[in-house]
């Protein structure tokens, strides 16, 4: 029997850390299962940092490769660590299983040694319920994480991720990030030029001419300048999910309890917050 295996983790954190259901642990379980059955492991498919809840199987390249290879007859059985590795969408989960079944592929959940059949009405109902349970779990997790992140932001705490321009990771105890003096000076220059009437493109051109670069080492553009200047954190106002926030009223009512405020420099005083709001909507091309 020729088997293929799908390994998936939904976050990059799971990729790097030795947590439950990381790819190496999924592989270990699959190898043990294949050895027990005496099967051949003909192919392995890896999805690192891909959400089966947020991303449709139609847009998941690895799933499309599996379907294509299944149609080409490259394997007979598809092994997954758990059913939710395949999909966390209540409607798509049974649909993917049905499509593979039509290609003659048997799908097996290795963790509980369960064949994910979808032939009769009872099995179809069970598969739908499994997909619904997986989707509900993902939805509830997303809600909990969002609430925690919002609470952290309201308390002025850094909610994680790469520090924005003007900040760096801190080595201080109980402090996640701190002001980067060199980048902070560049932000000051941006605001000074904007207050003198310069737009984003003009500021970007001047920064590039002076040899300044973005955090990624790239040339500045009007867009990247505006993104830095319109980020509430430059005024000591941490925000979560700011990509959906478009005006002052939507920004979190943060206070100076934020963990960066102890430095008392670079856009960290009331007058600087006024400067931030004055420039946030004014800065343009």
JSON list of C-alpha atoms in Angstrom, two decimals, residues 46-278:
[
{"chain": "A", "resi": 46, "resn": "UNK", "atom": "CA", "xyz": [4.16, 20.07, 4.30]},
{"chain": "A", "resi": 47, "resn": "UNK", "atom": "CA", "xyz": [2.05, 23.12, 5.15]},
{"chain": "A", "resi": 48, "resn": "UNK", "atom": "CA", "xyz": [3.91, 25.42, 7.54]},
{"chain": "A", "resi": 49, "resn": "UNK", "atom": "CA", "xyz": [2.05, 28.36, 9.04]},
{"chain": "A", "resi": 50, "resn": "UNK", "atom": "CA", "xyz": [-1.14, 27.77, 7.03]},
{"chain": "A", "resi": 51, "resn": "UNK", "atom": "CA", "xyz": [-4.57, 28.13, 8.63]},
{"chain": "A", "resi": 52, "resn": "UNK", "atom": "CA", "xyz": [-7.11, 25.55, 7.48]},
{"chain": "A", "resi": 53, "resn": "UNK", "atom": "CA", "xyz": [-9.77, 27.74, 9.10]},
{"chain": "A", "resi": 54, "resn": "UNK", "atom": "CA", "xyz": [-9.03, 31.07, 7.43]},
{"chain": "A", "resi": 55, "resn": "UNK", "atom": "CA", "xyz": [-7.81, 29.73, 4.10]},
{"chain": "A", "resi": 56, "resn": "UNK", "atom": "CA", "xyz": [-9.99, 27.79, 1.68]},
{"chain": "A", "resi": 57, "resn": "UNK", "atom": "CA", "xyz": [-8.66, 24.48, 0.36]},
{"chain": "A", "resi": 58, "resn": "UNK", "atom": "CA", "xyz": [-9.00, 25.99, -3.12]},
{"chain": "A", "resi": 59, "resn": "UNK", "atom": "CA", "xyz": [-6.29, 28.49, -2.20]},
{"chain": "A", "resi": 60, "resn": "UNK", "atom": "CA", "xyz": [-4.01, 26.03, -0.42]},
{"chain": "A", "resi": 61, "resn": "UNK", "atom": "CA", "xyz": [-1.31, 24.97, -2.87]},
{"chain": "A", "resi": 62, "resn": "UNK", "atom": "CA", "xyz": [-0.41, 21.84, -0.92]},
{"chain": "A", "resi": 63, "resn": "UNK", "atom": "CA", "xyz": [-3.99, 20.54, -0.93]},
{"chain": "A", "resi": 64, "resn": "UNK", "atom": "CA", "xyz": [-4.19, 21.19, -4.66]},
{"chain": "A", "resi": 65, "resn": "UNK", "atom": "CA", "xyz": [-0.93, 19.25, -5.13]},
{"chain": "A", "resi": 66, "resn": "UNK", "atom": "CA", "xyz": [-2.38, 16.36, -3.12]},
{"chain": "A", "resi": 67, "resn": "UNK", "atom": "CA", "xyz": [-5.51, 16.30, -5.26]},
{"chain": "A", "resi": 68, "resn": "UNK", "atom": "CA", "xyz": [-3.45, 16.45, -8.46]},
{"chain": "A", "resi": 69, "resn": "UNK", "atom": "CA", "xyz": [-1.12, 13.65, -7.34]},
{"chain": "A", "resi": 70, "resn": "UNK", "atom": "CA", "xyz": [-4.09, 11.58, -6.16]},
{"chain": "A", "resi": 71, "resn": "UNK", "atom": "CA", "xyz": [-5.65, 11.92, -9.61]},
{"chain": "A", "resi": 72, "resn": "UNK", "atom": "CA", "xyz": [-2.34, 10.80, -11.11]},
{"chain": "A", "resi": 73, "resn": "UNK", "atom": "CA", "xyz": [-2.43, 7.64, -8.98]},
{"chain": "A", "resi": 74, "resn": "UNK", "atom": "CA", "xyz": [0.75, 8.40, -7.01]},
{"chain": "A", "resi": 75, "resn": "UNK", "atom": "CA", "xyz": [-0.63, 7.02, -3.73]},
{"chain": "A", "resi": 76, "resn": "UNK", "atom": "CA", "xyz": [-3.55, 5.03, -2.35]},
{"chain": "A", "resi": 77, "resn": "UNK", "atom": "CA", "xyz": [-3.92, 6.35, 1.21]},
{"chain": "A", "resi": 78, "resn": "UNK", "atom": "CA", "xyz": [-3.58, 9.84, 2.65]},
{"chain": "A", "resi": 79, "resn": "UNK", "atom": "CA", "xyz": [-2.49, 10.01, 6.27]},
{"chain": "A", "resi": 80, "resn": "UNK", "atom": "CA", "xyz": [-3.14, 13.03, 8.50]},
{"chain": "A", "resi": 81, "resn": "UNK", "atom": "CA", "xyz": [-2.22, 13.36, 12.16]},
{"chain": "A", "resi": 82, "resn": "UNK", "atom": "CA", "xyz": [-5.77, 14.48, 12.98]},
{"chain": "A", "resi": 83, "resn": "UNK", "atom": "CA", "xyz": [-8.80, 15.16, 10.83]},
{"chain": "A", "resi": 84, "resn": "UNK", "atom": "CA", "xyz": [-8.52, 18.91, 11.35]},
{"chain": "A", "resi": 85, "resn": "UNK", "atom": "CA", "xyz": [-5.12, 18.94, 9.61]},
{"chain": "A", "resi": 86, "resn": "UNK", "atom": "CA", "xyz": [-7.10, 18.53, 6.40]},
{"chain": "A", "resi": 87, "resn": "UNK", "atom": "CA", "xyz": [-9.57, 21.38, 6.96]},
{"chain": "A", "resi": 88, "resn": "UNK", "atom": "CA", "xyz": [-11.24, 23.39, 9.71]},
{"chain": "A", "resi": 89, "resn": "UNK", "atom": "CA", "xyz": [-14.17, 24.49, 7.60]},
{"chain": "A", "resi": 90, "resn": "UNK", "atom": "CA", "xyz": [-17.43, 22.70, 8.32]},
{"chain": "A", "resi": 91, "resn": "UNK", "atom": "CA", "xyz": [-18.51, 22.68, 4.66]},
{"chain": "A", "resi": 92, "resn": "UNK", "atom": "CA", "xyz": [-15.13, 22.20, 3.00]},
{"chain": "A", "resi": 93, "resn": "UNK", "atom": "CA", "xyz": [-13.92, 19.36, 5.22]},
{"chain": "A", "resi": 94, "resn": "UNK", "atom": "CA", "xyz": [-16.45, 16.77, 3.96]},
{"chain": "A", "resi": 95, "resn": "UNK", "atom": "CA", "xyz": [-16.10, 18.19, 0.44]},
{"chain": "A", "resi": 96, "resn": "UNK", "atom": "CA", "xyz": [-12.33, 17.54, 0.40]},
{"chain": "A", "resi": 97, "resn": "UNK", "atom": "CA", "xyz": [-12.87, 14.04, 1.74]},
{"chain": "A", "resi": 98, "resn": "UNK", "atom": "CA", "xyz": [-15.57, 13.38, -0.85]},
{"chain": "A", "resi": 99, "resn": "UNK", "atom": "CA", "xyz": [-13.28, 14.57, -3.67]},
{"chain": "A", "resi": 100, "resn": "UNK", "atom": "CA", "xyz": [-10.43, 12.33, -2.53]},
{"chain": "A", "resi": 101, "resn": "UNK", "atom": "CA", "xyz": [-12.82, 9.41, -2.11]},
{"chain": "A", "resi": 102, "resn": "UNK", "atom": "CA", "xyz": [-13.96, 9.83, -5.71]},
{"chain": "A", "resi": 103, "resn": "UNK", "atom": "CA", "xyz": [-10.31, 9.50, -6.73]},
{"chain": "A", "resi": 104, "resn": "UNK", "atom": "CA", "xyz": [-10.05, 6.23, -4.85]},
{"chain": "A", "resi": 105, "resn": "UNK", "atom": "CA", "xyz": [-8.09, 7.68, -1.93]},
{"chain": "A", "resi": 106, "resn": "UNK", "atom": "CA", "xyz": [-8.70, 6.53, 1.64]},
{"chain": "A", "resi": 107, "resn": "UNK", "atom": "CA", "xyz": [-7.98, 9.18, 4.29]},
{"chain": "A", "resi": 108, "resn": "UNK", "atom": "CA", "xyz": [-6.89, 8.06, 7.75]},
{"chain": "A", "resi": 109, "resn": "UNK", "atom": "CA", "xyz": [-6.49, 10.06, 10.95]},
{"chain": "A", "resi": 110, "resn": "UNK", "atom": "CA", "xyz": [-3.34, 8.59, 12.52]},
{"chain": "A", "resi": 111, "resn": "UNK", "atom": "CA", "xyz": [-3.85, 9.93, 16.07]},
{"chain": "A", "resi": 112, "resn": "UNK", "atom": "CA", "xyz": [-6.98, 7.87, 16.61]},
{"chain": "A", "resi": 113, "resn": "UNK", "atom": "CA", "xyz": [-6.43, 5.36, 13.76]},
{"chain": "A", "resi": 114, "resn": "UNK", "atom": "CA", "xyz": [-9.77, 6.32, 12.22]},
{"chain": "A", "resi": 115, "resn": "UNK", "atom": "CA", "xyz": [-10.70, 5.92, 8.57]},
{"chain": "A", "resi": 116, "resn": "UNK", "atom": "CA", "xyz": [-12.49, 9.08, 7.45]},
{"chain": "A", "resi": 117, "resn": "UNK", "atom": "CA", "xyz": [-15.07, 7.42, 5.22]},
{"chain": "A", "resi": 118, "resn": "UNK", "atom": "CA", "xyz": [-17.77, 9.47, 3.53]},
{"chain": "A", "resi": 119, "resn": "UNK", "atom": "CA", "xyz": [-19.78, 6.86, 1.65]},
{"chain": "A", "resi": 120, "resn": "UNK", "atom": "CA", "xyz": [-23.15, 6.50, 3.40]},
{"chain": "A", "resi": 121, "resn": "UNK", "atom": "CA", "xyz": [-25.44, 9.11, 4.94]},
{"chain": "A", "resi": 122, "resn": "UNK", "atom": "CA", "xyz": [-24.36, 8.41, 8.52]},
{"chain": "A", "resi": 123, "resn": "UNK", "atom": "CA", "xyz": [-20.69, 8.87, 7.62]},
{"chain": "A", "resi": 124, "resn": "UNK", "atom": "CA", "xyz": [-21.46, 12.09, 5.76]},
{"chain": "A", "resi": 125, "resn": "UNK", "atom": "CA", "xyz": [-23.22, 13.44, 8.86]},
{"chain": "A", "resi": 126, "resn": "UNK", "atom": "CA", "xyz": [-20.30, 12.42, 11.11]},
{"chain": "A", "resi": 127, "resn": "UNK", "atom": "CA", "xyz": [-17.78, 14.09, 8.80]},
{"chain": "A", "resi": 128, "resn": "UNK", "atom": "CA", "xyz": [-19.85, 17.30, 8.75]},
{"chain": "A", "resi": 129, "resn": "UNK", "atom": "CA", "xyz": [-20.03, 17.29, 12.56]},
{"chain": "A", "resi": 130, "resn": "UNK", "atom": "CA", "xyz": [-16.26, 16.80, 12.76]},
{"chain": "A", "resi": 131, "resn": "UNK", "atom": "CA", "xyz": [-15.75, 19.76, 10.43]},
{"chain": "A", "resi": 132, "resn": "UNK", "atom": "CA", "xyz": [-18.24, 21.84, 12.44]},
{"chain": "A", "resi": 133, "resn": "UNK", "atom": "CA", "xyz": [-16.43, 21.00, 15.69]},
{"chain": "A", "resi": 134, "resn": "UNK", "atom": "CA", "xyz": [-13.05, 21.94, 14.22]},
{"chain": "A", "resi": 135, "resn": "UNK", "atom": "CA", "xyz": [-14.41, 25.20, 12.81]},
{"chain": "A", "resi": 136, "resn": "UNK", "atom": "CA", "xyz": [-16.11, 26.09, 16.10]},
{"chain": "A", "resi": 137, "resn": "UNK", "atom": "CA", "xyz": [-12.90, 25.41, 18.01]},
{"chain": "A", "resi": 138, "resn": "UNK", "atom": "CA", "xyz": [-10.92, 27.68, 15.66]},
{"chain": "A", "resi": 139, "resn": "UNK", "atom": "CA", "xyz": [-13.56, 30.40, 15.86]},
{"chain": "A", "resi": 140, "resn": "UNK", "atom": "CA", "xyz": [-13.61, 30.33, 19.67]},
{"chain": "A", "resi": 141, "resn": "UNK", "atom": "CA", "xyz": [-9.81, 30.39, 19.79]},
{"chain": "A", "resi": 142, "resn": "UNK", "atom": "CA", "xyz": [-9.76, 33.39, 17.45]},
{"chain": "A", "resi": 143, "resn": "UNK", "atom": "CA", "xyz": [-12.24, 35.25, 19.67]},
{"chain": "A", "resi": 144, "resn": "UNK", "atom": "CA", "xyz": [-10.22, 34.50, 22.82]},
{"chain": "A", "resi": 145, "resn": "UNK", "atom": "CA", "xyz": [-6.95, 35.62, 21.23]},
{"chain": "A", "resi": 146, "resn": "UNK", "atom": "CA", "xyz": [-8.53, 38.83, 19.92]},
{"chain": "A", "resi": 147, "resn": "UNK", "atom": "CA", "xyz": [-9.88, 39.68, 23.36]},
{"chain": "A", "resi": 148, "resn": "UNK", "atom": "CA", "xyz": [-6.52, 39.04, 25.01]},
{"chain": "A", "resi": 149, "resn": "UNK", "atom": "CA", "xyz": [-4.73, 41.18, 22.42]},
{"chain": "A", "resi": 150, "resn": "UNK", "atom": "CA", "xyz": [-7.22, 44.01, 22.82]},
{"chain": "A", "resi": 151, "resn": "UNK", "atom": "CA", "xyz": [-6.90, 43.86, 26.60]},
{"chain": "A", "resi": 152, "resn": "UNK", "atom": "CA", "xyz": [-3.11, 44.00, 26.35]},
{"chain": "A", "resi": 153, "resn": "UNK", "atom": "CA", "xyz": [-3.31, 46.98, 24.04]},
{"chain": "A", "resi": 154, "resn": "UNK", "atom": "CA", "xyz": [-5.72, 48.82, 26.36]},
{"chain": "A", "resi": 155, "resn": "UNK", "atom": "CA", "xyz": [-3.23, 48.31, 29.18]},
{"chain": "A", "resi": 156, "resn": "UNK", "atom": "CA", "xyz": [-0.46, 49.69, 27.01]},
{"chain": "A", "resi": 157, "resn": "UNK", "atom": "CA", "xyz": [1.35, 46.38, 26.67]},
{"chain": "A", "resi": 158, "resn": "UNK", "atom": "CA", "xyz": [2.99, 45.12, 23.51]},
{"chain": "A", "resi": 159, "resn": "UNK", "atom": "CA", "xyz": [0.86, 42.33, 22.04]},
{"chain": "A", "resi": 160, "resn": "UNK", "atom": "CA", "xyz": [3.66, 40.61, 20.18]},
{"chain": "A", "resi": 161, "resn": "UNK", "atom": "CA", "xyz": [5.13, 40.42, 16.71]},
{"chain": "A", "resi": 162, "resn": "UNK", "atom": "CA", "xyz": [8.03, 42.25, 15.18]},
{"chain": "A", "resi": 163, "resn": "UNK", "atom": "CA", "xyz": [8.65, 45.69, 16.73]},
{"chain": "A", "resi": 164, "resn": "UNK", "atom": "CA", "xyz": [7.53, 48.53, 14.45]},
{"chain": "A", "resi": 165, "resn": "UNK", "atom": "CA", "xyz": [9.93, 51.13, 13.12]},
{"chain": "A", "resi": 166, "resn": "UNK", "atom": "CA", "xyz": [11.25, 53.22, 15.99]},
{"chain": "A", "resi": 167, "resn": "UNK", "atom": "CA", "xyz": [11.39, 50.32, 18.44]},
{"chain": "A", "resi": 168, "resn": "UNK", "atom": "CA", "xyz": [13.46, 47.22, 19.14]},
{"chain": "A", "resi": 169, "resn": "UNK", "atom": "CA", "xyz": [13.28, 44.15, 21.37]},
{"chain": "A", "resi": 170, "resn": "UNK", "atom": "CA", "xyz": [14.24, 44.96, 24.96]},
{"chain": "A", "resi": 171, "resn": "UNK", "atom": "CA", "xyz": [16.57, 43.05, 27.24]},
{"chain": "A", "resi": 172, "resn": "UNK", "atom": "CA", "xyz": [14.96, 44.64, 30.29]},
{"chain": "A", "resi": 173, "resn": "UNK", "atom": "CA", "xyz": [12.92, 42.49, 32.63]},
{"chain": "A", "resi": 174, "resn": "UNK", "atom": "CA", "xyz": [9.14, 42.63, 32.05]},
{"chain": "A", "resi": 175, "resn": "UNK", "atom": "CA", "xyz": [9.61, 44.92, 29.02]},
{"chain": "A", "resi": 176, "resn": "UNK", "atom": "CA", "xyz": [8.97, 43.52, 25.54]},
{"chain": "A", "resi": 177, "resn": "UNK", "atom": "CA", "xyz": [10.15, 46.39, 23.37]},
{"chain": "A", "resi": 178, "resn": "UNK", "atom": "CA", "xyz": [11.90, 49.70, 23.85]},
{"chain": "A", "resi": 179, "resn": "UNK", "atom": "CA", "xyz": [12.64, 52.79, 21.80]},
{"chain": "A", "resi": 180, "resn": "UNK", "atom": "CA", "xyz": [15.41, 52.52, 19.23]},
{"chain": "A", "resi": 181, "resn": "UNK", "atom": "CA", "xyz": [17.19, 55.91, 19.53]},
{"chain": "A", "resi": 182, "resn": "UNK", "atom": "CA", "xyz": [18.46, 55.97, 15.94]},
{"chain": "A", "resi": 183, "resn": "UNK", "atom": "CA", "xyz": [15.12, 55.10, 14.39]},
{"chain": "A", "resi": 184, "resn": "UNK", "atom": "CA", "xyz": [13.34, 57.42, 16.82]},
{"chain": "A", "resi": 185, "resn": "UNK", "atom": "CA", "xyz": [15.40, 60.31, 15.48]},
{"chain": "A", "resi": 186, "resn": "UNK", "atom": "CA", "xyz": [14.29, 59.44, 11.94]},
{"chain": "A", "resi": 187, "resn": "UNK", "atom": "CA", "xyz": [10.66, 59.56, 13.08]},
{"chain": "A", "resi": 188, "resn": "UNK", "atom": "CA", "xyz": [11.29, 62.98, 14.60]},
{"chain": "A", "resi": 189, "resn": "UNK", "atom": "CA", "xyz": [12.67, 64.13, 11.25]},
{"chain": "A", "resi": 190, "resn": "UNK", "atom": "CA", "xyz": [9.59, 62.79, 9.47]},
{"chain": "A", "resi": 191, "resn": "UNK", "atom": "CA", "xyz": [7.28, 64.80, 11.71]},
{"chain": "A", "resi": 192, "resn": "UNK", "atom": "CA", "xyz": [9.41, 67.93, 11.49]},
{"chain": "A", "resi": 193, "resn": "UNK", "atom": "CA", "xyz": [9.37, 67.77, 7.68]},
{"chain": "A", "resi": 194, "resn": "UNK", "atom": "CA", "xyz": [5.63, 67.07, 7.63]},
{"chain": "A", "resi": 195, "resn": "UNK", "atom": "CA", "xyz": [4.99, 70.06, 9.89]},
{"chain": "A", "resi": 196, "resn": "UNK", "atom": "CA", "xyz": [6.92, 72.15, 7.38]},
{"chain": "A", "resi": 197, "resn": "UNK", "atom": "CA", "xyz": [4.55, 70.99, 4.64]},
{"chain": "A", "resi": 198, "resn": "UNK", "atom": "CA", "xyz": [6.39, 68.03, 3.13]},
{"chain": "A", "resi": 199, "resn": "UNK", "atom": "CA", "xyz": [4.34, 65.06, 1.94]},
{"chain": "A", "resi": 200, "resn": "UNK", "atom": "CA", "xyz": [5.15, 61.38, 2.24]},
{"chain": "A", "resi": 201, "resn": "UNK", "atom": "CA", "xyz": [6.93, 61.12, -1.11]},
{"chain": "A", "resi": 202, "resn": "UNK", "atom": "CA", "xyz": [9.11, 64.15, -0.46]},
{"chain": "A", "resi": 203, "resn": "UNK", "atom": "CA", "xyz": [10.07, 62.85, 2.98]},
{"chain": "A", "resi": 204, "resn": "UNK", "atom": "CA", "xyz": [10.88, 59.43, 1.51]},
{"chain": "A", "resi": 205, "resn": "UNK", "atom": "CA", "xyz": [13.07, 60.97, -1.19]},
{"chain": "A", "resi": 206, "resn": "UNK", "atom": "CA", "xyz": [15.03, 63.00, 1.37]},
{"chain": "A", "resi": 207, "resn": "UNK", "atom": "CA", "xyz": [15.50, 60.01, 3.69]},
{"chain": "A", "resi": 208, "resn": "UNK", "atom": "CA", "xyz": [16.81, 57.89, 0.83]},
{"chain": "A", "resi": 209, "resn": "UNK", "atom": "CA", "xyz": [19.22, 60.62, -0.25]},
{"chain": "A", "resi": 210, "resn": "UNK", "atom": "CA", "xyz": [20.58, 60.82, 3.29]},
{"chain": "A", "resi": 211, "resn": "UNK", "atom": "CA", "xyz": [21.16, 57.07, 3.37]},
{"chain": "A", "resi": 212, "resn": "UNK", "atom": "CA", "xyz": [18.32, 56.15, 5.73]},
{"chain": "A", "resi": 213, "resn": "UNK", "atom": "CA", "xyz": [16.60, 52.81, 5.16]},
{"chain": "A", "resi": 214, "resn": "UNK", "atom": "CA", "xyz": [13.51, 51.02, 6.45]},
{"chain": "A", "resi": 215, "resn": "UNK", "atom": "CA", "xyz": [13.67, 48.28, 9.07]},
{"chain": "A", "resi": 216, "resn": "UNK", "atom": "CA", "xyz": [14.02, 45.78, 6.24]},
{"chain": "A", "resi": 217, "resn": "UNK", "atom": "CA", "xyz": [16.93, 47.70, 4.74]},
{"chain": "A", "resi": 218, "resn": "UNK", "atom": "CA", "xyz": [14.87, 48.91, 1.80]},
{"chain": "A", "resi": 219, "resn": "UNK", "atom": "CA", "xyz": [14.39, 52.34, 0.28]},
{"chain": "A", "resi": 220, "resn": "UNK", "atom": "CA", "xyz": [11.67, 54.51, 1.75]},
{"chain": "A", "resi": 221, "resn": "UNK", "atom": "CA", "xyz": [8.49, 55.21, -0.20]},
{"chain": "A", "resi": 222, "resn": "UNK", "atom": "CA", "xyz": [5.66, 57.62, 0.48]},
{"chain": "A", "resi": 223, "resn": "UNK", "atom": "CA", "xyz": [3.57, 54.67, 1.63]},
{"chain": "A", "resi": 224, "resn": "UNK", "atom": "CA", "xyz": [6.11, 53.36, 4.15]},
{"chain": "A", "resi": 225, "resn": "UNK", "atom": "CA", "xyz": [6.64, 56.87, 5.53]},
{"chain": "A", "resi": 226, "resn": "UNK", "atom": "CA", "xyz": [2.91, 57.30, 6.05]},
{"chain": "A", "resi": 227, "resn": "UNK", "atom": "CA", "xyz": [2.62, 53.86, 7.65]},
{"chain": "A", "resi": 228, "resn": "UNK", "atom": "CA", "xyz": [5.27, 54.80, 10.22]},
{"chain": "A", "resi": 229, "resn": "UNK", "atom": "CA", "xyz": [3.82, 58.23, 10.95]},
{"chain": "A", "resi": 230, "resn": "UNK", "atom": "CA", "xyz": [0.24, 56.96, 11.21]},
{"chain": "A", "resi": 231, "resn": "UNK", "atom": "CA", "xyz": [1.12, 54.16, 13.63]},
{"chain": "A", "resi": 232, "resn": "UNK", "atom": "CA", "xyz": [-0.30, 55.12, 17.07]},
{"chain": "A", "resi": 233, "resn": "UNK", "atom": "CA", "xyz": [2.64, 53.51, 18.84]},
{"chain": "A", "resi": 234, "resn": "UNK", "atom": "CA", "xyz": [4.97, 56.36, 17.79]},
{"chain": "A", "resi": 235, "resn": "UNK", "atom": "CA", "xyz": [2.92, 58.55, 20.15]},
{"chain": "A", "resi": 236, "resn": "UNK", "atom": "CA", "xyz": [2.92, 56.00, 22.95]},
{"chain": "A", "resi": 237, "resn": "UNK", "atom": "CA", "xyz": [-0.54, 54.78, 22.01]},
{"chain": "A", "resi": 238, "resn": "UNK", "atom": "CA", "xyz": [-0.26, 51.03, 21.33]},
{"chain": "A", "resi": 239, "resn": "UNK", "atom": "CA", "xyz": [-3.06, 49.69, 19.16]},
{"chain": "A", "resi": 240, "resn": "UNK", "atom": "CA", "xyz": [-4.18, 46.23, 18.13]},
{"chain": "A", "resi": 241, "resn": "UNK", "atom": "CA", "xyz": [-5.65, 45.36, 14.74]},
{"chain": "A", "resi": 242, "resn": "UNK", "atom": "CA", "xyz": [-4.95, 48.88, 13.57]},
{"chain": "A", "resi": 243, "resn": "UNK", "atom": "CA", "xyz": [-5.26, 47.88, 9.92]},
{"chain": "A", "resi": 244, "resn": "UNK", "atom": "CA", "xyz": [-9.04, 48.15, 10.39]},
{"chain": "A", "resi": 245, "resn": "UNK", "atom": "CA", "xyz": [-8.84, 51.49, 12.21]},
{"chain": "A", "resi": 246, "resn": "UNK", "atom": "CA", "xyz": [-9.18, 54.60, 10.15]},
{"chain": "A", "resi": 247, "resn": "UNK", "atom": "CA", "xyz": [-9.83, 57.57, 12.44]},
{"chain": "A", "resi": 248, "resn": "UNK", "atom": "CA", "xyz": [-9.00, 59.04, 15.81]},
{"chain": "A", "resi": 249, "resn": "UNK", "atom": "CA", "xyz": [-12.19, 57.84, 17.48]},
{"chain": "A", "resi": 250, "resn": "UNK", "atom": "CA", "xyz": [-11.32, 54.22, 16.69]},
{"chain": "A", "resi": 251, "resn": "UNK", "atom": "CA", "xyz": [-7.90, 54.35, 18.35]},
{"chain": "A", "resi": 252, "resn": "UNK", "atom": "CA", "xyz": [-7.63, 52.79, 21.78]},
{"chain": "A", "resi": 253, "resn": "UNK", "atom": "CA", "xyz": [-7.92, 55.16, 24.70]},
{"chain": "A", "resi": 254, "resn": "UNK", "atom": "CA", "xyz": [-4.42, 54.31, 25.87]},
{"chain": "A", "resi": 255, "resn": "UNK", "atom": "CA", "xyz": [-2.72, 56.01, 28.80]},
{"chain": "A", "resi": 256, "resn": "UNK", "atom": "CA", "xyz": [0.92, 56.42, 29.74]},
{"chain": "A", "resi": 257, "resn": "UNK", "atom": "CA", "xyz": [0.96, 53.08, 31.48]},
{"chain": "A", "resi": 258, "resn": "UNK", "atom": "CA", "xyz": [2.46, 51.65, 28.30]},
{"chain": "A", "resi": 259, "resn": "UNK", "atom": "CA", "xyz": [5.71, 49.82, 28.87]},
{"chain": "A", "resi": 260, "resn": "UNK", "atom": "CA", "xyz": [7.69, 52.18, 26.63]},
{"chain": "A", "resi": 261, "resn": "UNK", "atom": "CA", "xyz": [6.58, 55.40, 28.32]},
{"chain": "A", "resi": 262, "resn": "UNK", "atom": "CA", "xyz": [9.20, 55.19, 31.08]},
{"chain": "A", "resi": 263, "resn": "UNK", "atom": "CA", "xyz": [11.81, 56.46, 28.63]},
{"chain": "A", "resi": 264, "resn": "UNK", "atom": "CA", "xyz": [9.97, 59.81, 28.29]},
{"chain": "A", "resi": 265, "resn": "UNK", "atom": "CA", "xyz": [11.36, 60.69, 24.92]},
{"chain": "A", "resi": 266, "resn": "UNK", "atom": "CA", "xyz": [10.46, 60.35, 21.23]},
{"chain": "A", "resi": 267, "resn": "UNK", "atom": "CA", "xyz": [6.75, 61.03, 20.81]},
{"chain": "A", "resi": 268, "resn": "UNK", "atom": "CA", "xyz": [5.98, 60.03, 24.41]},
{"chain": "A", "resi": 269, "resn": "UNK", "atom": "CA", "xyz": [4.55, 63.24, 25.88]},
{"chain": "A", "resi": 270, "resn": "UNK", "atom": "CA", "xyz": [1.10, 64.92, 25.57]},
{"chain": "A", "resi": 271, "resn": "UNK", "atom": "CA", "xyz": [2.42, 67.51, 23.12]},
{"chain": "A", "resi": 272, "resn": "UNK", "atom": "CA", "xyz": [3.81, 64.72, 20.96]},
{"chain": "A", "resi": 273, "resn": "UNK", "atom": "CA", "xyz": [0.43, 62.98, 20.96]},
{"chain": "A", "resi": 274, "resn": "UNK", "atom": "CA", "xyz": [-1.10, 66.23, 19.72]},
{"chain": "A", "resi": 275, "resn": "UNK", "atom": "CA", "xyz": [1.55, 66.32, 16.98]},
{"chain": "A", "resi": 276, "resn": "UNK", "atom": "CA", "xyz": [0.68, 62.75, 16.06]},
{"chain": "A", "resi": 277, "resn": "UNK", "atom": "CA", "xyz": [-3.03, 63.46, 15.64]},
{"chain": "A", "resi": 278, "resn": "UNK", "atom": "CA", "xyz": [-2.33, 66.71, 13.81]}
]
